[in-house]
């Protein structure tokens, strides 16, 4: 009686210090918290820290990093039910620090990928339920850290093969409802099922879906000949070796035909590195840049040159035309002269044009071929 009273006092004090929002049932040995069917997107943070059995099924939990942090605080947890949630990937160390966990149910989720160290730290785990998920590929290395695992449920996934090592130890395995391909990829699983003492539950529904679709054969008794698999493996290795040999011969031939391997009269010259495709690409880029620059330069300068050549139609005055030019120049000066000097050494006279030497000009002409003595007399 005194023992029970002391346990009640301890539980009551702990409950007072750690308020609980979940529906938890506290006894002298276990603390069971029921949080099922509440559409919870995350694991509740305010749960009893000494919880031993936690049910979170039929929610919307995705097992994010925040959920993992909350789970790590439940060091006394022995049973965890996360079935019927929305978990899609089991990352490494998803359940670390749960060293006392014995039963883990993650069935009826959307799990398609299980990382190698997803169950690291679960040293006491005995029952693992991964059924009714979307797992397509799995290896026994995922479960090597589970030294106490006895029951593994993988039924109704999308497994076509399951690579098992001989050191893998189980008491019961459930593999029904998967699209097993009874080929050489399934040979190690079949050998392990036959050689070990494991019990395959629901064996009648654990059948091959390929290559025999009409007749159902158990994956444990399907006709997979080890000799055929060895022959197939040897053939595959020979094919790979032949491919490598062909590539090697082709490379040797190209090396022999390369110009840098030609031997001169004075001896063999050292091999020089061949120009790769990068040099060709670089040369092409440089040529493109230079040609584009020239085109742009020509497009800018051609109009200027064209106007200069069109407007430049002056001719040098002959010696016998000097008298005529003096008369014309005096007549122009008498009408409306306009003089502008740019320097003392070379005065420039600008006058209104009377005679149109070149059609289409703006009415003024500047001719630097007028003799200096004509300018002085004017």
Coordinates of C-alpha atoms in Angstrom, one line a residue:
X1 CA 0.0 0.0 0.0
X2 CA 2.8 2.4 0.9
X3 CA 4.5 1.6 -2.5
X4 CA 1.3 2.4 -4.4
X5 CA 0.9 5.7 -2.5
X6 CA 4.5 6.7 -3.2
X7 CA 4.0 6.0 -6.9
X8 CA 0.8 8.0 -7.0
X9 CA 2.5 10.9 -5.2
X10 CA 5.4 10.8 -7.7
X11 CA 3.1 10.7 -10.7
X12 CA 0.9 13.5 -9.3
X13 CA 3.9 15.7 -8.7
X14 CA 5.3 15.1 -12.1
X15 CA 1.9 15.8 -13.7
X16 CA 1.7 19.0 -11.8
X17 CA 5.1 20.2 -13.0
X18 CA 4.5 19.0 -16.6
X19 CA 0.9 20.0 -17.6
X20 CA -0.6 17.6 -20.2
X21 CA -3.0 18.6 -22.9
X22 CA -3.4 15.1 -24.4
X23 CA -5.8 12.4 -23.2
X24 CA -3.4 10.3 -21.1
X25 CA -4.0 7.4 -18.9
X26 CA -1.6 7.1 -16.0
X27 CA -1.0 3.9 -14.1
X28 CA 1.8 2.8 -11.8
X29 CA 3.7 1.2 -14.8
X30 CA 2.7 3.0 -18.0
X31 CA 1.6 6.4 -19.3
X32 CA -0.6 6.0 -22.4
X33 CA -1.4 9.1 -24.4
X34 CA -4.1 8.9 -27.1
X35 CA -3.9 11.6 -29.8
X36 CA -5.6 9.8 -32.7
X37 CA -8.0 11.2 -35.3
X38 CA -7.5 14.9 -34.4
X39 CA -6.1 16.1 -37.8
X40 CA -2.9 17.2 -36.1
X41 CA -0.2 18.5 -38.5
X42 CA 2.5 18.2 -35.9
X43 CA 3.3 16.1 -32.8
X44 CA 2.0 18.0 -29.8
X45 CA 4.7 19.6 -27.8
X46 CA 2.9 19.6 -24.4
X47 CA 2.8 15.9 -23.8
X48 CA 3.7 14.1 -20.6
X49 CA 7.5 13.7 -20.8
X50 CA 7.3 10.2 -19.1
X51 CA 4.9 8.8 -21.7
X52 CA 5.5 5.2 -22.5
X53 CA 2.8 4.5 -25.1
X54 CA 1.9 7.2 -27.6
X55 CA -0.8 6.9 -30.3
X56 CA -0.8 9.5 -33.0
X57 CA -2.6 7.6 -35.8
X58 CA -5.0 9.1 -38.3
X59 CA -3.6 12.6 -38.3
X60 CA -1.6 14.7 -40.8
X61 CA 1.8 14.4 -39.3
X62 CA 4.7 14.5 -41.8
X63 CA 7.5 13.9 -39.3
X64 CA 9.3 17.2 -39.8
X65 CA 12.4 18.3 -38.0
X66 CA 10.3 19.9 -35.2
X67 CA 8.5 16.5 -34.7
X68 CA 11.8 14.7 -34.4
X69 CA 12.9 17.1 -31.7
X70 CA 9.8 16.5 -29.8
X71 CA 10.1 12.7 -30.1
X72 CA 13.6 12.9 -28.7
X73 CA 12.3 14.1 -25.4
X74 CA 10.2 11.0 -24.9
X75 CA 13.1 8.9 -23.6
X76 CA 10.8 6.4 -21.8
X77 CA 8.7 5.7 -24.9
X78 CA 8.2 1.9 -25.6
X79 CA 5.4 2.0 -28.2
X80 CA 4.9 4.6 -30.9
X81 CA 2.0 4.5 -33.4
X82 CA 2.3 6.9 -36.4
X83 CA 0.1 4.9 -38.8
X84 CA -2.4 6.6 -41.1
X85 CA -0.5 9.9 -41.4
X86 CA 1.2 11.7 -44.3
X87 CA 4.9 10.7 -43.9
X88 CA 6.6 10.4 -47.2
X89 CA 10.3 10.0 -46.4
X90 CA 12.1 8.5 -43.4
X91 CA 15.4 10.5 -43.1
X92 CA 18.4 9.4 -41.1
X93 CA 18.1 9.5 -37.3
X94 CA 14.3 10.0 -37.5
X95 CA 13.8 8.2 -34.1
X96 CA 17.1 8.7 -32.4
X97 CA 17.2 8.8 -28.6
X98 CA 14.2 6.4 -28.3
X99 CA 16.4 3.7 -26.9
X100 CA 13.5 2.0 -25.1
X101 CA 11.2 1.8 -28.1
X102 CA 9.9 -1.7 -28.7
X103 CA 7.1 -1.3 -31.2
X104 CA 7.0 1.2 -34.1
X105 CA 4.1 1.3 -36.4
X106 CA 4.4 3.6 -39.5
X107 CA 2.0 1.7 -41.7
X108 CA -0.6 3.4 -44.1
X109 CA 1.5 6.4 -44.9
X110 CA 3.0 7.7 -48.1
X111 CA 6.6 6.4 -47.5
X112 CA 8.5 5.9 -50.7
X113 CA 12.1 6.4 -49.5
X114 CA 13.8 4.9 -46.4
X115 CA 17.3 6.2 -45.8
X116 CA 20.0 3.8 -44.6
X117 CA 20.2 5.2 -41.0
X118 CA 16.5 6.0 -40.6
X119 CA 16.2 3.6 -37.6
X120 CA 19.5 4.4 -36.0
X121 CA 19.5 4.3 -32.2
X122 CA 16.5 1.9 -31.8
X123 CA 18.5 -0.8 -30.1
X124 CA 15.4 -2.3 -28.3
X125 CA 13.0 -2.3 -31.3
X126 CA 11.4 -5.6 -31.8
X127 CA 8.4 -5.0 -34.1
X128 CA 8.5 -2.7 -37.1
X129 CA 5.5 -2.2 -39.3
X130 CA 6.1 -0.5 -42.7
X131 CA 3.1 -2.0 -44.5
X132 CA 0.7 -0.2 -46.9
X133 CA 3.2 2.3 -48.1
X134 CA 4.9 3.2 -51.4
X135 CA 8.3 1.7 -51.0
X136 CA 9.9 0.6 -54.3
X137 CA 13.4 -0.3 -53.2
X138 CA 14.8 -1.6 -49.9
X139 CA 17.9 -3.3 -48.6
X140 CA 18.5 -5.2 -45.5
X141 CA 21.3 -2.7 -44.6
X142 CA 18.5 -0.4 -43.4
X143 CA 17.8 -2.8 -40.5
X144 CA 21.3 -3.8 -39.5
X145 CA 21.3 -1.4 -36.5
X146 CA 18.1 -3.1 -35.2
X147 CA 19.8 -5.8 -33.3
X148 CA 16.6 -6.8 -31.4
X149 CA 14.3 -6.8 -34.4
X150 CA 12.2 -10.0 -34.7
X151 CA 9.1 -9.0 -36.7
X152 CA 9.2 -7.0 -40.0
X153 CA 6.0 -6.2 -41.9
X154 CA 6.6 -5.0 -45.5
X155 CA 3.3 -6.2 -47.1
X156 CA 1.5 -4.2 -49.7
X157 CA 4.3 -1.9 -50.9
X158 CA 5.8 -1.7 -54.4
X159 CA 8.8 -4.0 -53.9
X160 CA 10.0 -6.1 -56.8
X161 CA 13.1 -7.3 -55.0
X162 CA 14.6 -7.2 -51.5
X163 CA 18.3 -7.7 -51.2
X164 CA 19.0 -9.6 -48.0
X165 CA 22.4 -10.5 -46.5
X166 CA 22.9 -13.8 -44.7
X167 CA 23.6 -12.1 -41.4
X168 CA 20.1 -10.6 -41.3
X169 CA 18.1 -12.2 -38.4
X170 CA 14.4 -12.2 -38.0
X171 CA 11.7 -14.4 -36.5
X172 CA 8.8 -13.4 -38.8
X173 CA 8.6 -11.4 -42.0
X174 CA 5.5 -10.4 -44.0
X175 CA 6.0 -9.8 -47.7
X176 CA 2.6 -10.3 -49.3
X177 CA 1.0 -7.9 -51.7
X178 CA 4.2 -6.8 -53.5
X179 CA 4.8 -7.1 -57.2
X180 CA 7.7 -9.5 -56.8
X181 CA 9.8 -10.3 -59.9
X182 CA 11.1 -13.8 -59.7
X183 CA 14.4 -13.3 -61.4
X184 CA 18.0 -13.4 -60.3
X185 CA 17.5 -10.2 -58.3
X186 CA 15.3 -12.2 -55.9
X187 CA 17.7 -15.1 -55.5
X188 CA 19.3 -13.8 -52.3
X189 CA 15.9 -13.3 -50.7
X190 CA 14.8 -16.8 -51.7
X191 CA 18.1 -18.3 -50.4
X192 CA 17.7 -16.4 -47.1
X193 CA 14.1 -17.5 -46.7
X194 CA 15.1 -21.2 -47.3
X195 CA 18.3 -21.2 -45.2
X196 CA 17.2 -19.2 -42.2
X197 CA 14.6 -20.1 -39.6
X198 CA 12.4 -17.1 -40.4
X199 CA 8.7 -17.6 -40.8
X200 CA 7.1 -15.9 -43.9
X201 CA 3.5 -15.0 -42.9
X202 CA 0.8 -15.2 -45.5
X203 CA 2.9 -17.2 -47.8
X204 CA 0.1 -18.1 -50.1
X205 CA -0.3 -14.5 -51.1
X206 CA 3.4 -13.8 -51.5
X207 CA 3.7 -14.8 -55.1
X208 CA 5.5 -13.8 -58.3
X209 CA 3.9 -11.4 -60.6
X210 CA 6.6 -11.7 -63.2
X211 CA 7.4 -13.5 -65.4
X212 CA 4.4 -15.9 -64.8
X213 CA 1.3 -13.8 -64.5
X214 CA -1.2 -16.6 -64.9
X215 CA 0.2 -19.2 -62.5
X216 CA 1.0 -18.0 -59.0
X217 CA 4.2 -19.3 -57.5
X218 CA 5.4 -18.5 -54.0
X219 CA 8.6 -16.4 -54.0
X220 CA 10.0 -19.0 -51.7
X221 CA 9.5 -21.9 -54.1
X222 CA 9.7 -20.2 -57.5
X223 CA 12.2 -21.8 -60.0
X224 CA 15.2 -19.5 -59.9
X225 CA 18.3 -21.5 -60.8
X226 CA 21.5 -20.2 -59.2
X227 CA 23.5 -21.6 -62.2
X228 CA 21.4 -19.5 -64.6
X229 CA 22.1 -16.4 -62.5
X230 CA 25.8 -17.2 -62.5
X231 CA 25.8 -17.6 -66.3
X232 CA 23.8 -14.4 -66.7
X233 CA 26.2 -12.6 -64.4
X234 CA 29.2 -13.9 -66.2
X235 CA 27.7 -12.9 -69.6
X236 CA 27.0 -9.4 -68.2
X237 CA 30.6 -9.2 -67.0
X238 CA 31.9 -10.3 -70.4
X239 CA 29.7 -7.7 -72.1
X240 CA 31.0 -5.0 -69.9
X241 CA 34.6 -6.2 -70.4
X242 CA 34.1 -6.3 -74.2
X243 CA 32.8 -2.7 -74.2
X244 CA 35.8 -1.5 -72.2
X245 CA 38.1 -3.4 -74.6
X246 CA 36.5 -1.8 -77.6
X247 CA 36.8 1.6 -76.0
X248 CA 40.4 1.0 -75.1
X249 CA 41.3 -0.2 -78.7
X250 CA 39.5 2.8 -80.2
X251 CA 41.4 5.2 -77.9
X252 CA 44.7 3.5 -78.8
X253 CA 44.0 3.8 -82.5
X254 CA 43.2 7.4 -82.2
X255 CA 46.4 8.0 -80.2
X256 CA 48.4 6.2 -82.9
X257 CA 46.9 8.2 -85.7
X258 CA 47.4 11.5 -83.9
X259 CA 50.0 13.8 -85.5
X260 CA 51.9 14.4 -82.3
X261 CA 53.0 10.8 -82.2
X262 CA 54.8 10.9 -85.5
X263 CA 58.5 10.0 -85.2
X264 CA 61.1 12.2 -86.9
X265 CA 64.4 11.3 -88.3
X266 CA 66.3 12.4 -85.2
X267 CA 64.3 10.3 -82.8
X268 CA 60.9 10.3 -81.1
X269 CA 59.6 13.7 -80.2
X270 CA 57.7 14.0 -76.9
X271 CA 54.0 14.0 -77.2
X272 CA 52.3 17.3 -77.2
X273 CA 48.8 17.8 -75.9
X274 CA 46.1 17.7 -78.5
X275 CA 43.9 20.7 -78.9
X276 CA 40.6 19.9 -77.5
X277 CA 37.2 21.2 -78.6
X278 CA 37.5 24.1 -76.2
X279 CA 40.2 25.8 -78.5
X280 CA 37.9 25.5 -81.5
X281 CA 35.1 27.0 -79.5
X282 CA 37.3 29.9 -78.3
X283 CA 38.5 30.6 -81.8
X284 CA 34.9 30.6 -83.1
X285 CA 33.8 33.0 -80.3
X286 CA 36.8 35.4 -81.0
X287 CA 36.0 35.4 -84.8
X288 CA 32.3 36.1 -84.1
X289 CA 33.2 39.0 -81.8
X290 CA 35.7 40.5 -84.2
X291 CA 33.3 40.2 -87.2
X292 CA 30.5 41.7 -85.2
X293 CA 32.7 44.6 -84.1
X294 CA 33.7 45.3 -87.7
X295 CA 30.1 45.2 -88.9
X296 CA 29.1 47.7 -86.2
X297 CA 32.0 50.0 -86.9
X298 CA 31.2 49.9 -90.7
X299 CA 27.5 50.6 -90.0
X300 CA 28.5 53.7 -88.0
X301 CA 31.2 55.1 -90.2
X302 CA 29.8 54.3 -93.7
X303 CA 27.1 57.0 -93.7
X304 CA 29.7 59.6 -92.7
X305 CA 32.1 58.6 -95.4
X306 CA 29.3 58.5 -98.0
X307 CA 28.2 62.0 -97.2
X308 CA 31.8 63.2 -97.3
X309 CA 32.5 61.7 -100.7
X310 CA 29.2 63.0 -102.2
X311 CA 29.6 66.6 -100.9
X312 CA 33.3 66.7 -101.9
X313 CA 33.0 67.6 -105.6
X314 CA 35.3 70.6 -105.7
X315 CA 38.0 71.0 -108.3
X316 CA 41.2 73.0 -108.3
X317 CA 40.9 76.4 -110.2
X318 CA 43.0 76.8 -113.2
X319 CA 45.5 79.6 -113.6
X320 CA 43.5 81.2 -116.4
X321 CA 40.4 81.3 -114.3
X322 CA 41.8 83.7 -111.7
X323 CA 40.5 86.8 -113.5
X324 CA 37.0 85.4 -113.7
X325 CA 37.1 84.4 -110.1
X326 CA 38.2 87.9 -109.0
X327 CA 35.2 89.4 -110.8
X328 CA 32.8 86.9 -109.3
X329 CA 34.3 87.3 -105.9
X330 CA 34.1 91.1 -106.0
X331 CA 30.4 90.9 -107.1
X332 CA 29.7 88.5 -104.2
X333 CA 31.4 90.8 -101.7
X334 CA 29.4 93.7 -102.8
X335 CA 26.2 92.0 -102.2
X336 CA 26.3 90.4 -98.7
X337 CA 29.7 89.3 -97.4
X338 CA 30.1 87.3 -94.3
X339 CA 33.7 86.7 -92.9
X340 CA 34.7 84.4 -90.1
X341 CA 38.3 83.8 -89.0
X342 CA 39.4 80.7 -87.2
X343 CA 43.1 81.7 -87.1
X344 CA 45.5 84.5 -88.0
X345 CA 47.6 82.3 -90.3
X346 CA 44.9 81.0 -92.5
X347 CA 41.8 83.2 -92.9
X348 CA 38.7 81.5 -94.2
X349 CA 36.1 83.5 -96.2
X350 CA 32.5 82.3 -96.1
X351 CA 30.2 83.9 -98.7
X352 CA 26.8 83.3 -100.1
X353 CA 26.8 81.0 -103.0
X354 CA 25.5 82.3 -106.3
X355 CA 26.5 79.7 -108.7
X356 CA 25.4 76.3 -107.8
X357 CA 28.4 74.1 -108.5
X358 CA 26.9 71.0 -106.8
X359 CA 23.1 70.5 -106.7
X360 CA 21.5 69.9 -103.4
X361 CA 24.0 71.8 -101.1
X362 CA 23.0 74.2 -98.4
X363 CA 24.0 77.4 -100.3
X364 CA 27.6 77.8 -99.0
X365 CA 30.8 76.5 -100.4
X366 CA 34.2 76.4 -98.9
X367 CA 37.1 75.8 -101.3
X368 CA 40.6 75.5 -99.9
X369 CA 42.1 75.3 -103.3
X370 CA 41.9 79.1 -103.9
X371 CA 45.4 80.5 -104.3
X372 CA 46.7 82.6 -101.5
X373 CA 47.4 85.6 -103.7
X374 CA 43.8 85.8 -104.8
X375 CA 42.8 86.0 -101.2
X376 CA 45.2 88.7 -100.4
X377 CA 44.1 90.9 -103.4
X378 CA 40.5 90.5 -102.3

